[in-house]
Amino acid sequence: LPPLDKTKFLVPQELTMTQFLSVVRSRLVLGATEAFYLLVNNKSLVSMSVTMAEVYRDFKDKDGFVYVTYASQEVFGCSGSGRTLPSSPGHVGKQSLNPWRDGAPPVCVSGHPG
């Protein structure tokens, strides 16, 4: 999979994982038949219906971010180097903000080449 052009995202806390997957997909510029997955903390597949606020509550790191890895199916079970891409709910950008000020939890995304 290609690297993302942005490393931090600020998204609304009510955004679902399905919607966040769409945001990441649009940034990756993938074809309609190309699949990828989001793993929280590089190991957990969470329900696509949970909100970013729920993901933040359950998986936030001590630094205040949630780390999400995007990977293609071929990568599962393989070792590989990943790229860490911080993201936070609300506005897309490269700034590291405390998104809870605006009601948005912080999220970081990592990518594995696939």
mmCIF file of N, CA and C in Angstrom:
data_model
loop_
_atom_site.group_PDB
_atom_site.id
_atom_site.type_symbol
_atom_site.label_atom_id
_atom_site.label_comp_id
_atom_site.label_asym_id
_atom_site.label_seq_id
_atom_site.Cartn_x
_atom_site.Cartn_y
_atom_site.Cartn_z
ATOM 1 N N LEU A 1 0.843 -1.190 0.000
ATOM 2 C CA LEU A 1 0.000 0.000 0.000
ATOM 3 C C LEU A 1 0.881 1.243 0.000
ATOM 4 N N PRO A 2 0.425 2.298 -0.650
ATOM 5 C CA PRO A 2 1.213 3.527 -0.679
ATOM 6 C C PRO A 2 1.163 4.252 0.669
ATOM 7 N N PRO A 3 2.157 5.092 0.952
ATOM 8 C CA PRO A 3 2.097 5.895 2.179
ATOM 9 C C PRO A 3 1.035 6.976 2.043
ATOM 10 N N LEU A 4 0.486 7.397 3.165
ATOM 11 C CA LEU A 4 -0.478 8.496 3.156
ATOM 12 C C LEU A 4 0.258 9.816 2.990
ATOM 13 N N ASP A 5 -0.414 10.785 2.372
ATOM 14 C CA ASP A 5 0.187 12.096 2.180
ATOM 15 C C ASP A 5 0.125 12.939 3.448
ATOM 16 N N LYS A 6 -0.746 12.613 4.366
ATOM 17 C CA LYS A 6 -0.876 13.315 5.645
ATOM 18 C C LYS A 6 -0.579 12.322 6.758
ATOM 19 N N THR A 7 0.008 12.812 7.831
ATOM 20 C CA THR A 7 0.324 11.917 8.935
ATOM 21 C C THR A 7 -0.578 12.109 10.139
ATOM 22 N N LYS A 8 -1.347 13.176 10.163
ATOM 23 C CA LYS A 8 -2.237 13.421 11.294
ATOM 24 C C LYS A 8 -3.620 13.783 10.779
ATOM 25 N N PHE A 9 -4.608 13.247 11.452
ATOM 26 C CA PHE A 9 -5.989 13.530 11.094
ATOM 27 C C PHE A 9 -6.741 13.984 12.337
ATOM 28 N N LEU A 10 -7.610 14.927 12.153
ATOM 29 C CA LEU A 10 -8.485 15.392 13.212
ATOM 30 C C LEU A 10 -9.895 15.172 12.700
ATOM 31 N N VAL A 11 -10.611 14.215 13.292
ATOM 32 C CA VAL A 11 -11.943 13.857 12.804
ATOM 33 C C VAL A 11 -12.961 13.987 13.924
ATOM 34 N N PRO A 12 -14.233 14.158 13.598
ATOM 35 C CA PRO A 12 -15.259 14.287 14.640
ATOM 36 C C PRO A 12 -15.352 13.019 15.482
ATOM 37 N N GLN A 13 -15.631 13.185 16.761
ATOM 38 C CA GLN A 13 -15.708 12.025 17.646
ATOM 39 C C GLN A 13 -16.839 11.088 17.276
ATOM 40 N N GLU A 14 -17.866 11.571 16.588
ATOM 41 C CA GLU A 14 -18.979 10.701 16.188
ATOM 42 C C GLU A 14 -18.726 9.978 14.863
ATOM 43 N N LEU A 15 -17.583 10.237 14.238
ATOM 44 C CA LEU A 15 -17.213 9.531 13.010
ATOM 45 C C LEU A 15 -17.043 8.046 13.321
ATOM 46 N N THR A 16 -17.609 7.188 12.488
ATOM 47 C CA THR A 16 -17.463 5.744 12.707
ATOM 48 C C THR A 16 -16.175 5.253 12.054
ATOM 49 N N MET A 17 -15.770 4.060 12.423
ATOM 50 C CA MET A 17 -14.587 3.463 11.798
ATOM 51 C C MET A 17 -14.813 3.260 10.299
ATOM 52 N N THR A 18 -16.040 2.954 9.899
ATOM 53 C CA THR A 18 -16.351 2.826 8.469
ATOM 54 C C THR A 18 -16.080 4.141 7.754
ATOM 55 N N GLN A 19 -16.515 5.244 8.353
ATOM 56 C CA GLN A 19 -16.296 6.552 7.748
ATOM 57 C C GLN A 19 -14.808 6.912 7.745
ATOM 58 N N PHE A 20 -14.109 6.568 8.832
ATOM 59 C CA PHE A 20 -12.674 6.835 8.890
ATOM 60 C C PHE A 20 -11.931 6.014 7.837
ATOM 61 N N LEU A 21 -12.354 4.779 7.633
ATOM 62 C CA LEU A 21 -11.776 3.934 6.592
ATOM 63 C C LEU A 21 -11.929 4.606 5.225
ATOM 64 N N SER A 22 -13.073 5.230 4.990
ATOM 65 C CA SER A 22 -13.302 5.942 3.726
ATOM 66 C C SER A 22 -12.357 7.127 3.577
ATOM 67 N N VAL A 23 -12.108 7.835 4.679
ATOM 68 C CA VAL A 23 -11.173 8.966 4.645
ATOM 69 C C VAL A 23 -9.778 8.466 4.265
ATOM 70 N N VAL A 24 -9.340 7.397 4.917
ATOM 71 C CA VAL A 24 -8.016 6.842 4.630
ATOM 72 C C VAL A 24 -7.969 6.317 3.199
ATOM 73 N N ARG A 25 -9.015 5.607 2.772
ATOM 74 C CA ARG A 25 -9.079 5.071 1.402
ATOM 75 C C ARG A 25 -8.928 6.192 0.375
ATOM 76 N N SER A 26 -9.612 7.305 0.584
ATOM 77 C CA SER A 26 -9.532 8.408 -0.380
ATOM 78 C C SER A 26 -8.126 9.006 -0.418
ATOM 79 N N ARG A 27 -7.437 9.015 0.714
ATOM 80 C CA ARG A 27 -6.066 9.522 0.765
ATOM 81 C C ARG A 27 -5.083 8.567 0.087
ATOM 82 N N LEU A 28 -5.374 7.260 0.150
ATOM 83 C CA LEU A 28 -4.494 6.266 -0.463
ATOM 84 C C LEU A 28 -4.692 6.165 -1.969
ATOM 85 N N VAL A 29 -5.796 6.684 -2.474
ATOM 86 C CA VAL A 29 -6.146 6.629 -3.887
ATOM 87 C C VAL A 29 -6.093 5.180 -4.379
ATOM 88 N N LEU A 30 -6.897 4.334 -3.750
ATOM 89 C CA LEU A 30 -6.974 2.923 -4.123
ATOM 90 C C LEU A 30 -8.088 2.694 -5.124
ATOM 91 N N GLY A 31 -7.938 1.659 -5.916
ATOM 92 C CA GLY A 31 -9.002 1.249 -6.817
ATOM 93 C C GLY A 31 -10.143 0.629 -6.027
ATOM 94 N N ALA A 32 -11.300 0.547 -6.646
ATOM 95 C CA ALA A 32 -12.491 0.028 -5.974
ATOM 96 C C ALA A 32 -12.325 -1.415 -5.516
ATOM 97 N N THR A 33 -11.476 -2.185 -6.180
ATOM 98 C CA THR A 33 -11.311 -3.598 -5.823
ATOM 99 C C THR A 33 -10.147 -3.841 -4.862
ATOM 100 N N GLU A 34 -9.388 -2.808 -4.545
ATOM 101 C CA GLU A 34 -8.257 -2.955 -3.630
ATOM 102 C C GLU A 34 -8.740 -2.846 -2.188
ATOM 103 N N ALA A 35 -8.475 -3.879 -1.402
ATOM 104 C CA ALA A 35 -8.927 -3.917 -0.014
ATOM 105 C C ALA A 35 -7.784 -3.593 0.943
ATOM 106 N N PHE A 36 -8.135 -2.995 2.061
ATOM 107 C CA PHE A 36 -7.188 -2.808 3.154
ATOM 108 C C PHE A 36 -7.970 -2.796 4.455
ATOM 109 N N TYR A 37 -7.253 -2.915 5.544
ATOM 110 C CA TYR A 37 -7.864 -3.045 6.858
ATOM 111 C C TYR A 37 -7.249 -2.046 7.815
ATOM 112 N N LEU A 38 -8.010 -1.686 8.838
ATOM 113 C CA LEU A 38 -7.508 -0.818 9.893
ATOM 114 C C LEU A 38 -7.374 -1.632 11.170
ATOM 115 N N LEU A 39 -6.194 -1.608 11.744
ATOM 116 C CA LEU A 39 -5.931 -2.297 13.007
ATOM 117 C C LEU A 39 -5.589 -1.251 14.062
ATOM 118 N N VAL A 40 -6.213 -1.343 15.215
ATOM 119 C CA VAL A 40 -5.931 -0.407 16.295
ATOM 120 C C VAL A 40 -4.791 -0.966 17.134
ATOM 121 N N ASN A 41 -3.834 -0.114 17.465
ATOM 122 C CA ASN A 41 -2.633 -0.508 18.209
ATOM 123 C C ASN A 41 -1.888 -1.651 17.524
ATOM 124 N N ASN A 42 -1.956 -1.684 16.208
ATOM 125 C CA ASN A 42 -1.244 -2.647 15.364
ATOM 126 C C ASN A 42 -1.665 -4.096 15.591
ATOM 127 N N LYS A 43 -2.837 -4.314 16.229
ATOM 128 C CA LYS A 43 -3.239 -5.691 16.483
ATOM 129 C C LYS A 43 -4.737 -5.925 16.547
ATOM 130 N N SER A 44 -5.544 -4.936 16.857
ATOM 131 C CA SER A 44 -6.974 -5.147 17.076
ATOM 132 C C SER A 44 -7.820 -4.675 15.902
ATOM 133 N N LEU A 45 -8.628 -5.578 15.383
ATOM 134 C CA LEU A 45 -9.651 -5.190 14.416
ATOM 135 C C LEU A 45 -10.877 -4.810 15.232
ATOM 136 N N VAL A 46 -11.299 -3.572 15.132
ATOM 137 C CA VAL A 46 -12.473 -3.144 15.890
ATOM 138 C C VAL A 46 -13.683 -3.123 14.972
ATOM 139 N N SER A 47 -14.845 -3.158 15.561
ATOM 140 C CA SER A 47 -16.078 -3.090 14.791
ATOM 141 C C SER A 47 -16.099 -1.807 13.972
ATOM 142 N N MET A 48 -16.525 -1.903 12.749
ATOM 143 C CA MET A 48 -16.583 -0.740 11.870
ATOM 144 C C MET A 48 -17.708 0.217 12.259
ATOM 145 N N SER A 49 -18.579 -0.199 13.177
ATOM 146 C CA SER A 49 -19.690 0.663 13.582
ATOM 147 C C SER A 49 -19.360 1.511 14.809
ATOM 148 N N VAL A 50 -18.226 1.268 15.465
ATOM 149 C CA VAL A 50 -17.892 2.067 16.643
ATOM 150 C C VAL A 50 -17.441 3.455 16.222
ATOM 151 N N THR A 51 -17.645 4.411 17.112
ATOM 152 C CA THR A 51 -17.237 5.785 16.831
ATOM 153 C C THR A 51 -15.783 5.991 17.226
ATOM 154 N N MET A 52 -15.208 7.063 16.719
ATOM 155 C CA MET A 52 -13.836 7.391 17.072
ATOM 156 C C MET A 52 -13.734 7.700 18.565
ATOM 157 N N ALA A 53 -14.790 8.246 19.163
ATOM 158 C CA ALA A 53 -14.787 8.496 20.606
ATOM 159 C C ALA A 53 -14.670 7.184 21.374
ATOM 160 N N GLU A 54 -15.361 6.139 20.917
ATOM 161 C CA GLU A 54 -15.277 4.829 21.572
ATOM 162 C C GLU A 54 -13.893 4.220 21.388
ATOM 163 N N VAL A 55 -13.344 4.348 20.192
ATOM 164 C CA VAL A 55 -11.997 3.836 19.925
ATOM 165 C C VAL A 55 -10.994 4.570 20.813
ATOM 166 N N TYR A 56 -11.146 5.882 20.909
ATOM 167 C CA TYR A 56 -10.252 6.681 21.753
ATOM 168 C C TYR A 56 -10.357 6.245 23.211
ATOM 169 N N ARG A 57 -11.567 6.085 23.681
ATOM 170 C CA ARG A 57 -11.795 5.684 25.076
ATOM 171 C C ARG A 57 -11.119 4.339 25.378
ATOM 172 N N ASP A 58 -11.251 3.394 24.457
ATOM 173 C CA ASP A 58 -10.777 2.030 24.695
ATOM 174 C C ASP A 58 -9.309 1.790 24.335
ATOM 175 N N PHE A 59 -8.743 2.615 23.445
ATOM 176 C CA PHE A 59 -7.410 2.299 22.915
ATOM 177 C C PHE A 59 -6.401 3.440 22.963
ATOM 178 N N LYS A 60 -6.734 4.575 23.584
ATOM 179 C CA LYS A 60 -5.785 5.695 23.553
ATOM 180 C C LYS A 60 -4.479 5.327 24.245
ATOM 181 N N ASP A 61 -3.402 5.853 23.697
ATOM 182 C CA ASP A 61 -2.067 5.649 24.239
ATOM 183 C C ASP A 61 -1.833 6.670 25.343
ATOM 184 N N LYS A 62 -0.797 6.461 26.142
ATOM 185 C CA LYS A 62 -0.502 7.411 27.217
ATOM 186 C C LYS A 62 -0.133 8.791 26.683
ATOM 187 N N ASP A 63 0.260 8.872 25.407
ATOM 188 C CA ASP A 63 0.571 10.171 24.806
ATOM 189 C C ASP A 63 -0.677 10.890 24.297
ATOM 190 N N GLY A 64 -1.866 10.264 24.461
ATOM 191 C CA GLY A 64 -3.115 10.902 24.068
ATOM 192 C C GLY A 64 -3.568 10.595 22.657
ATOM 193 N N PHE A 65 -2.809 9.784 21.927
ATOM 194 C CA PHE A 65 -3.192 9.412 20.573
ATOM 195 C C PHE A 65 -3.674 7.972 20.530
ATOM 196 N N VAL A 66 -4.460 7.666 19.520
ATOM 197 C CA VAL A 66 -4.816 6.290 19.197
ATOM 198 C C VAL A 66 -3.999 5.941 17.962
ATOM 199 N N TYR A 67 -3.373 4.777 17.957
ATOM 200 C CA TYR A 67 -2.552 4.368 16.824
ATOM 201 C C TYR A 67 -3.288 3.317 16.008
ATOM 202 N N VAL A 68 -3.459 3.626 14.731
ATOM 203 C CA VAL A 68 -4.177 2.758 13.805
ATOM 204 C C VAL A 68 -3.224 2.392 12.676
ATOM 205 N N THR A 69 -3.213 1.119 12.303
ATOM 206 C CA THR A 69 -2.379 0.640 11.205
ATOM 207 C C THR A 69 -3.271 0.273 10.036
ATOM 208 N N TYR A 70 -2.885 0.695 8.832
ATOM 209 C CA TYR A 70 -3.607 0.229 7.651
ATOM 210 C C TYR A 70 -2.727 -0.783 6.940
ATOM 211 N N ALA A 71 -3.353 -1.861 6.517
ATOM 212 C CA ALA A 71 -2.607 -2.945 5.884
ATOM 213 C C ALA A 71 -3.477 -3.648 4.864
ATOM 214 N N SER A 72 -2.822 -4.187 3.837
ATOM 215 C CA SER A 72 -3.549 -5.009 2.878
ATOM 216 C C SER A 72 -3.604 -6.427 3.417
ATOM 217 N N GLN A 73 -4.461 -7.239 2.861
ATOM 218 C CA GLN A 73 -4.647 -8.604 3.340
ATOM 219 C C GLN A 73 -3.353 -9.407 3.276
ATOM 220 N N GLU A 74 -2.546 -9.193 2.251
ATOM 221 C CA GLU A 74 -1.322 -9.956 2.066
ATOM 222 C C GLU A 74 -0.330 -9.739 3.208
ATOM 223 N N VAL A 75 -0.444 -8.627 3.930
ATOM 224 C CA VAL A 75 0.518 -8.292 4.969
ATOM 225 C C VAL A 75 0.256 -9.060 6.256
ATOM 226 N N PHE A 76 -0.977 -9.472 6.512
ATOM 227 C CA PHE A 76 -1.296 -10.141 7.769
ATOM 228 C C PHE A 76 -0.395 -11.345 7.965
ATOM 229 N N GLY A 77 0.178 -11.456 9.160
ATOM 230 C CA GLY A 77 1.038 -12.578 9.480
ATOM 231 C C GLY A 77 2.476 -12.399 9.032
ATOM 232 N N CYS A 78 2.784 -11.310 8.367
ATOM 233 C CA CYS A 78 4.139 -11.061 7.885
ATOM 234 C C CYS A 78 4.754 -9.930 8.692
ATOM 235 N N SER A 79 6.056 -9.974 8.807
ATOM 236 C CA SER A 79 6.717 -8.842 9.447
ATOM 237 C C SER A 79 7.058 -7.836 8.363
ATOM 238 N N GLY A 80 7.051 -6.603 8.728
ATOM 239 C CA GLY A 80 7.378 -5.569 7.762
ATOM 240 C C GLY A 80 7.506 -4.248 8.472
ATOM 241 N N SER A 81 8.139 -3.312 7.830
ATOM 242 C CA SER A 81 8.259 -2.007 8.448
ATOM 243 C C SER A 81 7.019 -1.199 8.117
ATOM 244 N N GLY A 82 6.577 -0.440 9.063
ATOM 245 C CA GLY A 82 5.386 0.374 8.869
ATOM 246 C C GLY A 82 5.715 1.841 8.998
ATOM 247 N N ARG A 83 4.823 2.659 8.579
ATOM 248 C CA ARG A 83 4.954 4.095 8.713
ATOM 249 C C ARG A 83 3.911 4.554 9.723
ATOM 250 N N THR A 84 4.318 5.331 10.701
ATOM 251 C CA THR A 84 3.382 5.820 11.698
ATOM 252 C C THR A 84 2.823 7.145 11.235
ATOM 253 N N LEU A 85 1.532 7.212 11.193
ATOM 254 C CA LEU A 85 0.845 8.389 10.703
ATOM 255 C C LEU A 85 -0.146 8.850 11.762
ATOM 256 N N PRO A 86 0.181 9.892 12.534
ATOM 257 C CA PRO A 86 -0.729 10.336 13.572
ATOM 258 C C PRO A 86 -1.990 10.937 12.983
ATOM 259 N N SER A 87 -3.108 10.709 13.622
ATOM 260 C CA SER A 87 -4.345 11.332 13.194
ATOM 261 C C SER A 87 -5.191 11.679 14.384
ATOM 262 N N SER A 88 -6.013 12.667 14.207
ATOM 263 C CA SER A 88 -6.897 13.120 15.253
ATOM 264 C C SER A 88 -8.210 13.547 14.626
ATOM 265 N N PRO A 89 -9.319 13.361 15.309
ATOM 266 C CA PRO A 89 -10.636 13.672 14.784
ATOM 267 C C PRO A 89 -10.947 15.168 14.577
ATOM 268 N N GLY A 90 -11.707 15.683 13.534
ATOM 269 C CA GLY A 90 -12.210 17.031 13.238
ATOM 270 C C GLY A 90 -11.749 17.618 11.936
ATOM 271 N N HIS A 91 -10.525 18.111 11.871
ATOM 272 C CA HIS A 91 -9.996 18.715 10.652
ATOM 273 C C HIS A 91 -8.792 17.906 10.196
ATOM 274 N N VAL A 92 -8.648 17.744 8.894
ATOM 275 C CA VAL A 92 -7.485 17.024 8.386
ATOM 276 C C VAL A 92 -6.327 18.005 8.327
ATOM 277 N N GLY A 93 -5.203 17.619 8.869
ATOM 278 C CA GLY A 93 -4.052 18.493 8.845
ATOM 279 C C GLY A 93 -2.862 17.861 9.521
ATOM 280 N N LYS A 94 -1.756 18.579 9.533
ATOM 281 C CA LYS A 94 -0.534 18.039 10.112
ATOM 282 C C LYS A 94 -0.293 18.566 11.517
ATOM 283 N N GLN A 95 -1.186 19.346 12.058
ATOM 284 C CA GLN A 95 -0.987 19.874 13.392
ATOM 285 C C GLN A 95 -1.340 18.834 14.436
ATOM 286 N N SER A 96 -0.575 18.817 15.508
ATOM 287 C CA SER A 96 -0.886 17.946 16.633
ATOM 288 C C SER A 96 -1.607 18.792 17.670
ATOM 289 N N LEU A 97 -2.895 18.613 17.761
ATOM 290 C CA LEU A 97 -3.713 19.377 18.687
ATOM 291 C C LEU A 97 -4.308 18.449 19.717
ATOM 292 N N ASN A 98 -4.764 19.002 20.826
ATOM 293 C CA ASN A 98 -5.558 18.209 21.750
ATOM 294 C C ASN A 98 -6.983 18.284 21.242
ATOM 295 N N PRO A 99 -7.428 17.284 20.477
ATOM 296 C CA PRO A 99 -8.721 17.370 19.822
ATOM 297 C C PRO A 99 -9.899 17.374 20.775
ATOM 298 N N TRP A 100 -9.703 16.950 22.015
ATOM 299 C CA TRP A 100 -10.840 16.979 22.940
ATOM 300 C C TRP A 100 -11.285 18.400 23.206
ATOM 301 N N ARG A 101 -10.414 19.386 22.967
ATOM 302 C CA ARG A 101 -10.846 20.780 23.096
ATOM 303 C C ARG A 101 -12.006 21.050 22.156
ATOM 304 N N ASP A 102 -11.966 20.420 21.002
ATOM 305 C CA ASP A 102 -13.018 20.600 20.004
ATOM 306 C C ASP A 102 -13.957 19.404 19.974
ATOM 307 N N GLY A 103 -13.899 18.544 20.996
ATOM 308 C CA GLY A 103 -14.759 17.370 21.049
ATOM 309 C C GLY A 103 -14.297 16.239 20.155
ATOM 310 N N ALA A 104 -13.014 16.195 19.817
ATOM 311 C CA ALA A 104 -12.531 15.172 18.888
ATOM 312 C C ALA A 104 -11.331 14.442 19.480
ATOM 313 N N PRO A 105 -11.358 13.099 19.514
ATOM 314 C CA PRO A 105 -10.229 12.339 20.053
ATOM 315 C C PRO A 105 -9.085 12.203 19.056
ATOM 316 N N PRO A 106 -7.814 12.174 19.531
ATOM 317 C CA PRO A 106 -6.678 12.024 18.630
ATOM 318 C C PRO A 106 -6.464 10.583 18.192
ATOM 319 N N VAL A 107 -6.070 10.404 16.953
ATOM 320 C CA VAL A 107 -5.841 9.077 16.376
ATOM 321 C C VAL A 107 -4.573 9.126 15.538
ATOM 322 N N CYS A 108 -3.736 8.093 15.617
ATOM 323 C CA CYS A 108 -2.548 7.972 14.770
ATOM 324 C C CYS A 108 -2.702 6.755 13.883
ATOM 325 N N VAL A 109 -2.222 6.852 12.654
ATOM 326 C CA VAL A 109 -2.365 5.763 11.690
ATOM 327 C C VAL A 109 -0.994 5.332 11.196
ATOM 328 N N SER A 110 -0.759 4.024 11.109
ATOM 329 C CA SER A 110 0.480 3.473 10.553
ATOM 330 C C SER A 110 0.145 2.694 9.300
ATOM 331 N N GLY A 111 1.050 2.661 8.357
ATOM 332 C CA GLY A 111 0.830 1.881 7.146
ATOM 333 C C GLY A 111 1.909 0.851 6.934
ATOM 334 N N HIS A 112 1.522 -0.309 6.463
ATOM 335 C CA HIS A 112 2.474 -1.350 6.080
ATOM 336 C C HIS A 112 2.472 -1.458 4.565
ATOM 337 N N PRO A 113 3.634 -1.429 3.935
ATOM 338 C CA PRO A 113 3.654 -1.598 2.487
ATOM 339 C C PRO A 113 3.148 -2.989 2.121
ATOM 340 N N GLY A 114 2.376 -3.073 1.069
ATOM 341 C CA GLY A 114 1.791 -4.364 0.739
ATOM 342 C C GLY A 114 1.836 -4.765 -0.643
#
